[in-house]
Coordinates of C-alpha atoms and ligand atoms in Angstrom, one line a residue:
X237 CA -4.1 -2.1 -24.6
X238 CA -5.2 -5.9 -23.7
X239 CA -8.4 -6.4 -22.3
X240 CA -8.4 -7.5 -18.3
X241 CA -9.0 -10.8 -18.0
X242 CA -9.6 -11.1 -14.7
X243 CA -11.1 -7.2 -13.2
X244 CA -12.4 -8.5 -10.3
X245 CA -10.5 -6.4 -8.5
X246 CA -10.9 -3.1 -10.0
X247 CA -14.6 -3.8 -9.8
X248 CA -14.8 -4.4 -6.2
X249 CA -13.1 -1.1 -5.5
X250 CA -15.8 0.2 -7.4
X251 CA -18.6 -1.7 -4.9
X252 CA -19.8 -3.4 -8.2
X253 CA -21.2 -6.9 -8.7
X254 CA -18.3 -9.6 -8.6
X255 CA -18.6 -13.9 -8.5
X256 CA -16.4 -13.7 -5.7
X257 CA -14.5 -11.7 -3.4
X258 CA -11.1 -10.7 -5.1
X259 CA -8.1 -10.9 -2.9
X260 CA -4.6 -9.4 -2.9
X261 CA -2.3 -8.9 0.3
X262 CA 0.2 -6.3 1.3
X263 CA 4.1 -7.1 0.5
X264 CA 2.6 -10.2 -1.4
X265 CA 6.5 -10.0 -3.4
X266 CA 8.5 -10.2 -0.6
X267 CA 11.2 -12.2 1.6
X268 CA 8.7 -15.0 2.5
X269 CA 9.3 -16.4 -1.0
X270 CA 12.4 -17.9 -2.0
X271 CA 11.9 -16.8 -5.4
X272 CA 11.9 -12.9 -4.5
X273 CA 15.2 -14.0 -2.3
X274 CA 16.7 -15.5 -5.4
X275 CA 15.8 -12.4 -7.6
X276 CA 16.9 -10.1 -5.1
X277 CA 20.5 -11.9 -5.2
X278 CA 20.6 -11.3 -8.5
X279 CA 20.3 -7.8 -8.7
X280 CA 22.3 -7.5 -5.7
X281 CA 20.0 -5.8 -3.3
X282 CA 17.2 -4.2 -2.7
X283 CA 17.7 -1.2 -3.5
X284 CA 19.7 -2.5 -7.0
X285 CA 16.1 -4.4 -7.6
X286 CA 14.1 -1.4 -7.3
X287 CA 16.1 0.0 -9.7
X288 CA 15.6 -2.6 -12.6
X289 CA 12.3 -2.7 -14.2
X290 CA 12.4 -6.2 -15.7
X291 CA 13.2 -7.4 -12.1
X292 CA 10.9 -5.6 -10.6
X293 CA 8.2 -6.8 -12.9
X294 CA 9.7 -10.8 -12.1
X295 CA 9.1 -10.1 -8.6
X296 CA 6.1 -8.6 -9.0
X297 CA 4.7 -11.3 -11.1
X298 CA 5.8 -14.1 -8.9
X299 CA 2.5 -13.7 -6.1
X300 CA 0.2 -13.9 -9.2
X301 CA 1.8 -17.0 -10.1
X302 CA 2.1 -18.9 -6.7
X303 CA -0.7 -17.5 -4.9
X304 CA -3.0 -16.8 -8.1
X305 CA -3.6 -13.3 -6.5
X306 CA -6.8 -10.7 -7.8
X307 CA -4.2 -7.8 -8.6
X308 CA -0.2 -7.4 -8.8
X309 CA 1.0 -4.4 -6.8
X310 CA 4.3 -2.3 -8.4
X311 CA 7.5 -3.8 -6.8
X312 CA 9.4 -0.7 -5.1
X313 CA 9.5 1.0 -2.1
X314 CA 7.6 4.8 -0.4
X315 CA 10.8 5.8 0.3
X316 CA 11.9 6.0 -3.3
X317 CA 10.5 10.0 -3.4
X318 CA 12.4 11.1 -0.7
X319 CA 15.7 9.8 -2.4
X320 CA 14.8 11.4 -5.5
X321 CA 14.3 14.9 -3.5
X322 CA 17.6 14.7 -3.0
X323 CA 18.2 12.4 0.3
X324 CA 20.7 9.8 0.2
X325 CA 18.6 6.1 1.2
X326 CA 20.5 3.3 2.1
X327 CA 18.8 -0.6 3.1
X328 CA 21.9 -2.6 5.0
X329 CA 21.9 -6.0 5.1
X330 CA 19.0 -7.6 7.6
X331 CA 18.7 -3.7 8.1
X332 CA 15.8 -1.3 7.9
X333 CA 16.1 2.1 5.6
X334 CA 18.6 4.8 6.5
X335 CA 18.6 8.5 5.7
X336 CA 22.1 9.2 6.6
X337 CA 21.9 13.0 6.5
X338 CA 18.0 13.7 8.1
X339 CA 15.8 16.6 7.6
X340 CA 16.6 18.8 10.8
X341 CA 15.3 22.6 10.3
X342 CA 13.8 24.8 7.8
X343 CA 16.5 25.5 5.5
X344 CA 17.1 21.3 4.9
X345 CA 12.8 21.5 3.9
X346 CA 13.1 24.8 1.5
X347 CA 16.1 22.7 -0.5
X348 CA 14.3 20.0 -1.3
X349 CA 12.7 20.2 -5.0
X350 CA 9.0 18.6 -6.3
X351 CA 11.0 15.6 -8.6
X352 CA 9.7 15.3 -11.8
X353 CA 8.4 11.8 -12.2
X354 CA 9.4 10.9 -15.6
X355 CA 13.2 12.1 -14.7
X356 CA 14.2 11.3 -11.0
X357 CA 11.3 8.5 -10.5
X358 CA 11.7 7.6 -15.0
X359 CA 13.0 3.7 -13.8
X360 CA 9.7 3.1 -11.6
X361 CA 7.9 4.4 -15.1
X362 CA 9.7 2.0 -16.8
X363 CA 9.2 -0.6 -14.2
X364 CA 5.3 0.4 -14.4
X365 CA 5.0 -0.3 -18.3
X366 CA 7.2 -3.1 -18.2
X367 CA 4.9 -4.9 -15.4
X368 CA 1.8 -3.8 -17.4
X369 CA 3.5 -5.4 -20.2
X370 CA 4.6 -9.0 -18.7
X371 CA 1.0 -9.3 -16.9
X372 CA -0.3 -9.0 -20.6
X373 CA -4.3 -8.6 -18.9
X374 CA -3.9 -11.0 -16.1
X375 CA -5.0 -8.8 -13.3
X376 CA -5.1 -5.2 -12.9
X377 CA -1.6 -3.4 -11.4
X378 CA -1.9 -1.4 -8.1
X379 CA 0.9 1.6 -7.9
X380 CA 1.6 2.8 -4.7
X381 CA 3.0 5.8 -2.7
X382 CA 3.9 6.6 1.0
X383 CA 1.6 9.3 2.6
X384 CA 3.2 13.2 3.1
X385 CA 2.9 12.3 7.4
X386 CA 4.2 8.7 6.5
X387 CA 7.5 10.3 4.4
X388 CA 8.1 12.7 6.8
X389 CA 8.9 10.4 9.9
X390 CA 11.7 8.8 7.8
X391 CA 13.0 11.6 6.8
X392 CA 13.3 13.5 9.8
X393 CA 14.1 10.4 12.3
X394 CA 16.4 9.5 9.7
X395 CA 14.7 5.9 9.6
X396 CA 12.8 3.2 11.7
X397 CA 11.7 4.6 15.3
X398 CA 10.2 3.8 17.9
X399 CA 9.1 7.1 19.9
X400 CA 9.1 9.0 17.0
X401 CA 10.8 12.2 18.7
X402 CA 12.7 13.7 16.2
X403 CA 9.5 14.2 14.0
X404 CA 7.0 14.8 17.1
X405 CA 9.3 17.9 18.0
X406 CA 9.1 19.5 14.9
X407 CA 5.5 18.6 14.4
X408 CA 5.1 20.5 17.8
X409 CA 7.8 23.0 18.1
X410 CA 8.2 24.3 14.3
X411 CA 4.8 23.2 12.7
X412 CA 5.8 25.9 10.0
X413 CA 8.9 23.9 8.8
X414 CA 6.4 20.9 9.1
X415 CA 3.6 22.0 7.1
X416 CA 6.3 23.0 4.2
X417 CA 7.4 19.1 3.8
X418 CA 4.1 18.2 4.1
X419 CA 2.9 20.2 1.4
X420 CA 6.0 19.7 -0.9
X421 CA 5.5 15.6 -0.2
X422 CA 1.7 16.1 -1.0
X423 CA 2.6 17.6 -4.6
X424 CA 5.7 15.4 -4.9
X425 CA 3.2 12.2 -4.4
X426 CA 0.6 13.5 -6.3
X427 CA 3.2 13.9 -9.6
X428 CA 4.7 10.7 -8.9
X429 CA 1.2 8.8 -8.9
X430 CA -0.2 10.3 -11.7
X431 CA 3.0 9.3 -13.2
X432 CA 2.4 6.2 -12.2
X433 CA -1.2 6.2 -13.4
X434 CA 0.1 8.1 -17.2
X435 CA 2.6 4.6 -17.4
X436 CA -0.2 1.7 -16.1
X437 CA -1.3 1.9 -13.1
X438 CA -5.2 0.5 -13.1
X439 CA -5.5 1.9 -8.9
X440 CA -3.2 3.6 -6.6
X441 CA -2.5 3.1 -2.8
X442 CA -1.5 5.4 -0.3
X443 CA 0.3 3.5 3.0
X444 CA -0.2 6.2 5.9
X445 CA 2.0 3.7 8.1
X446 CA 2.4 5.8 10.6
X447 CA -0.8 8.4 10.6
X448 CA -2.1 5.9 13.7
X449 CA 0.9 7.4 16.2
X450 CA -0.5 10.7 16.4
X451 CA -3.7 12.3 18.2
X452 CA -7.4 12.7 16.5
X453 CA -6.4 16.5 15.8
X454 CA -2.8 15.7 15.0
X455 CA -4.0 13.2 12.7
X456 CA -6.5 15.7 10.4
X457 CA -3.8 18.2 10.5
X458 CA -0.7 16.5 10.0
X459 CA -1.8 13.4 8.0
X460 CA -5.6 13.5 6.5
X461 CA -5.3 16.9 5.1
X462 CA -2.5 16.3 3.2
X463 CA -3.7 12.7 2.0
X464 CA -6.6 14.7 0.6
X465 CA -4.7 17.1 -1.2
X466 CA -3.2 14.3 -3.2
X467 CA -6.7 12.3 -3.9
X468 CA -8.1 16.0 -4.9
X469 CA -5.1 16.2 -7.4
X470 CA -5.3 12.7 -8.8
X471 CA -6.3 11.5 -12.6
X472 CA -9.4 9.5 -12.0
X473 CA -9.7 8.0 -15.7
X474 CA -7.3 6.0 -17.6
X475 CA -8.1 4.0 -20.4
X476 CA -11.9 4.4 -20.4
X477 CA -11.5 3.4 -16.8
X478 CA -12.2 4.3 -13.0
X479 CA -8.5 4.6 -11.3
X480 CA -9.6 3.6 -7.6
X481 CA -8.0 4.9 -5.3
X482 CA -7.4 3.4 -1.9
X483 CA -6.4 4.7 1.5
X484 CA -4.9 2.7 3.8
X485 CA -4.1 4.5 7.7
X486 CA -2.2 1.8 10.1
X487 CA -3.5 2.8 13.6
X488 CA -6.5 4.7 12.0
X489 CA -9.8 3.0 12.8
X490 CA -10.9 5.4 14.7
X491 CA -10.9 7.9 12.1
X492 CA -12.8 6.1 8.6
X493 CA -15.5 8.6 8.7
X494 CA -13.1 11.3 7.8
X495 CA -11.2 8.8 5.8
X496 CA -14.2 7.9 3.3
X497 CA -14.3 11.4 3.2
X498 CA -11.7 12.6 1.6
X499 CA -12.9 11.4 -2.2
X500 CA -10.8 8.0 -1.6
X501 CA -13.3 5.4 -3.2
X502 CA -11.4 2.3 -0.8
X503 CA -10.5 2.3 2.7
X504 CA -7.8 -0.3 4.0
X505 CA -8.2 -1.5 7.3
X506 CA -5.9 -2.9 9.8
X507 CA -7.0 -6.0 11.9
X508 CA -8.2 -3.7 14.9
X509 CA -11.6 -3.5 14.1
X510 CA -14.3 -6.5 12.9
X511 CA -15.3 -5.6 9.3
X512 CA -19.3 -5.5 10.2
X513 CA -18.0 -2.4 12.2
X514 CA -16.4 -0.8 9.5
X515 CA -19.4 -1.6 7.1
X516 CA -21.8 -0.5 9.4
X517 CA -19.9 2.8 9.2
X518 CA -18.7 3.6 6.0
X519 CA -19.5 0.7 3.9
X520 CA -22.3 3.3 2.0
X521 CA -20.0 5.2 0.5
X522 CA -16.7 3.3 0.5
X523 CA -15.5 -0.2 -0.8
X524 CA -13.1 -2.0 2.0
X525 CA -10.2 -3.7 2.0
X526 CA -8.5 -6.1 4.9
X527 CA -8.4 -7.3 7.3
X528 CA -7.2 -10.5 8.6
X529 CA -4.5 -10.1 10.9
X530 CA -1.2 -11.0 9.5
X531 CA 0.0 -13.2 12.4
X532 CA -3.0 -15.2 11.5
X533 CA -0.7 -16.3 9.0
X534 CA 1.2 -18.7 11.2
X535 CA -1.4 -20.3 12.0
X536 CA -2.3 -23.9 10.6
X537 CA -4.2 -23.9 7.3
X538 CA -8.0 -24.8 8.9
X539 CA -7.2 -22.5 11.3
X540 CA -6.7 -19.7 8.5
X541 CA -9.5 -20.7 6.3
X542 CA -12.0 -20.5 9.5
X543 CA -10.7 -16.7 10.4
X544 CA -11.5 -16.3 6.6
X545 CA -14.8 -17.6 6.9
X546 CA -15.2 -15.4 9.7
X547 CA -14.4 -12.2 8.2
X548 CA -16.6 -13.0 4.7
X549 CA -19.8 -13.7 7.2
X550 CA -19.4 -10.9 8.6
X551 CA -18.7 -8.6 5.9
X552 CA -21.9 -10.5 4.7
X553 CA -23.8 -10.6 1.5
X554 CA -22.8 -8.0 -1.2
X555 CA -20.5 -5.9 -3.0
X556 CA -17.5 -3.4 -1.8
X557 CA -15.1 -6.0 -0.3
X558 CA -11.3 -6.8 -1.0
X559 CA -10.0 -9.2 0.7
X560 CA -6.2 -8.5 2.3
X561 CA -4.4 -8.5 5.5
X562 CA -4.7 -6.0 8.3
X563 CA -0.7 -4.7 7.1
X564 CA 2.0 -6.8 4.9
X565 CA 2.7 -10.3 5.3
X566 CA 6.0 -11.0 7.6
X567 CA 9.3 -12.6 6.4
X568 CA 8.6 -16.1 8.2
X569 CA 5.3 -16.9 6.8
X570 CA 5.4 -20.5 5.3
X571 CA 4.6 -20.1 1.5
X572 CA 2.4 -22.7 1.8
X573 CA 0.4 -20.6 4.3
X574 CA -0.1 -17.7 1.8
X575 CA -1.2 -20.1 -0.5
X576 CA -3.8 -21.8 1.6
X577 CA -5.5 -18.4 2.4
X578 CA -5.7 -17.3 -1.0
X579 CA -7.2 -20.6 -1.8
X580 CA -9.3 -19.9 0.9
X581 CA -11.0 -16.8 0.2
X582 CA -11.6 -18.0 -3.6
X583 CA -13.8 -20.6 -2.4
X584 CA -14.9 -19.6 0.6
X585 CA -16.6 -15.8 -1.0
X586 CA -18.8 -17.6 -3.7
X587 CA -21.5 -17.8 -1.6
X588 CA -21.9 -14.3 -0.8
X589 CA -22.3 -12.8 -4.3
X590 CA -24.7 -12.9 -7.1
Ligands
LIG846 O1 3.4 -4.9 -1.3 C1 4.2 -5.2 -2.1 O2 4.5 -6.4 -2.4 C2 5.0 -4.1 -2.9 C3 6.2 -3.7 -2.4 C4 6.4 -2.8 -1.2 C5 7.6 -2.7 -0.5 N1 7.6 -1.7 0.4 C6 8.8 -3.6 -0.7 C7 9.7 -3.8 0.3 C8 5.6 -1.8 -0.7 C9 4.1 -1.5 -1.0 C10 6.3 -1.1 0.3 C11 5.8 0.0 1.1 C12 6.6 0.5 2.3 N2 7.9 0.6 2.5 C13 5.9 1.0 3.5 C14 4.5 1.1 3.7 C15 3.8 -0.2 3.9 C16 4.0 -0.8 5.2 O3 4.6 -1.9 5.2 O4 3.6 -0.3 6.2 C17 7.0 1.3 4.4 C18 6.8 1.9 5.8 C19 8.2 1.1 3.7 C20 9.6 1.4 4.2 C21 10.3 0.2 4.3 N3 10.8 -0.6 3.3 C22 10.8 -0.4 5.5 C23 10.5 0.2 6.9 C24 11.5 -1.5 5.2 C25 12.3 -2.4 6.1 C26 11.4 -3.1 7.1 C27 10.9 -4.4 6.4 O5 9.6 -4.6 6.5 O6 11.7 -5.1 5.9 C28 11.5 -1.6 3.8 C29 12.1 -2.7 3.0 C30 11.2 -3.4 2.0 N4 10.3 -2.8 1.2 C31 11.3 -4.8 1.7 C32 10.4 -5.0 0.7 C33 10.1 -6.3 0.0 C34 12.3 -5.8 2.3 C35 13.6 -5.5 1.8 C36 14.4 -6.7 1.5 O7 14.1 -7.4 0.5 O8 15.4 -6.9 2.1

């Protein structure tokens, strides 16, 4: 394999010493640049681009060379292990995901099977190796998967919602029928990521989008358990290396105690909480990553490099940082914007290492 050329990344994740504080940021590859929109033309839709390894690895290379980002992250979607369970996904135009035909009792949960990840999932392999393969070193490649809790509200609202009732009720009503998704989507993420990890991936991500919707009790039994179960099943060393593992809970700041807890060795932060907070808290045992707000993003660039300065003096001197946003960058960022941040925290971190 090449050697890294730039690890800054995967040593932060490990709280070890770094020159500067690397930065990446949520959906860096994404509709905010016209070159992802161009791509995405070409393979004629999203879902067609997910499919396609050697787009996928364009579009994931494009952030690392406009924004001269710390690490690439895989180009797909969460909702990818659903679909290969067996449920039909659909994106329509200017739409968000569809599961036409949604998870509604216990005898939908005890059909779906544990996908194997080098059959049903075999093109995000392929899109894994090729990526690895184009980056030739550059930075290190995040893969990524969608919490059990995070799955389960698409597949049982049957998409995007907004009260989350569908899912709530069965949560509630039929915890049972529940508890089996969770558990299959726990084992089904935990295949797919080490699957990931077998083909190239240097750290993985969990996005528990929606764990923040639910109560403190709800959230340990519905969401944190099962998040735990897949860091507990994970393959911690590839290539002579540490495979860091980061867990990222939307809504969840309340909660990074039992977060850091689970054996994750990064916590992701939304922009709810000031990062001297979150150090304070769990920055002994945990690296962190965030958390600029990503409306922040529309703001002019000395406005943006000040909130950057911001969050770095806070954070303070010292190891364990990786800069991102608080959740992905939005559609109607100006490029230029993404630019000027990253630029930002390159210069802006020097001062607080070695
Ligand atoms: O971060 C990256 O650059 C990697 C790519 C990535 C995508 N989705 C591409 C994408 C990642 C890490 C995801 C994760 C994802 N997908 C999450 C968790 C992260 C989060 O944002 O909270 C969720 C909840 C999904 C499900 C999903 N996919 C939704 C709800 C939508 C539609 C809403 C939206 O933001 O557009 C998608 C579509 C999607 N996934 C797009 C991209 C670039 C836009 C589709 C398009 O190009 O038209």
């Amino acid at each position: 394999m090449t050697e890294l050329k730039n690890d800054l990344f995967l040593r932060a994740c490990l709280r070890e010493d770094v020159e500067r504080t690397p930065v990446w940021m949520m959906r860096q590859a994404g509709r905010y640049l016209a070159e992802y929109r161009a791509t995405r033309a070409r393979a004629g839709g999203f879902l067609n681009l997910c499919r396609s390894p050697e787009l996928c690895s364009e579009v994931t290379l494009q952030p690392i060379d406009i924004l001269d980002a710390d690490a690439a992250i895989l180009f797909s979607d969460i909702l990818v292990v659903p679909e290969a369970m067996g449920m039909e996904l659909t994106f329509g135009v200017g739409e968000g995901p569809k599961f036409p035909d949604p998870i509604t009792c216990l005898a939908d949960v005890e059909k779906l099977p544990i996908p194997d990840p080098m059959v049903e999932l075999k093109y995000v392999m392929d899109a894994v190796s090729t990526i690895r393969r184009d980056l030739n070193g550059r930075v290190p490649l995040i893969g990524f998967a969608g919490s059990p809790w995070t799955l389960a509200t698409y597949m049982v609202e049957g998409g995007g919602s907004k009260n989350f009732s569908k899912v709530k009720a069965m949560a509630f009503n039929e915890p049972a029928t529940m508890h089996l998704l969770l558990e299959k989507l726990a084992d089904s993420v935990a295949a797919y990521l080490n699957g990931q990890i077998a083909s190239g991936a240097q750290a993985v991500q969990i996005f528990d989008t929606w764990g923040g919707i639910l109560t403190t009790r709800d959230y340990n039994e519905f969401s944190l358990q099962y998040m735990k179960r897949i860091v507990e099943q994970l393959t911690r060393t590839s290539e002579g290396r540490r495979v860091p593992v980061i867990l990222y809970t939307k809504g969840g700041m309340g909660w990074l105690e039992a977060i850091a807890d689970t054996g994750c060795d990064v916590v992701g932060l939304d922009w709810s909480i000031d990062i001297d907070v979150a150090k304070a808290r769990i920055g002994h045992k945990v690296a962190l990553q965030g958390n600029m707000d990503p409306t922040m993003l529309y703001a002019k660039p000395e406005r943006i490099r000040a909130e950057v300065k911001d969050i770095l003096a806070r954070f303070g001197h010292g190891n364990g940082h990786v800069f991102n946003l608080g959740h992905g960058i939005t559609p109607d960022v100006p490029p230029q914007h993404a630019i000027e941040f990253f630029k930002a925290v390159r210069e802006e971190s020097v001062r607080y290492h070695g």
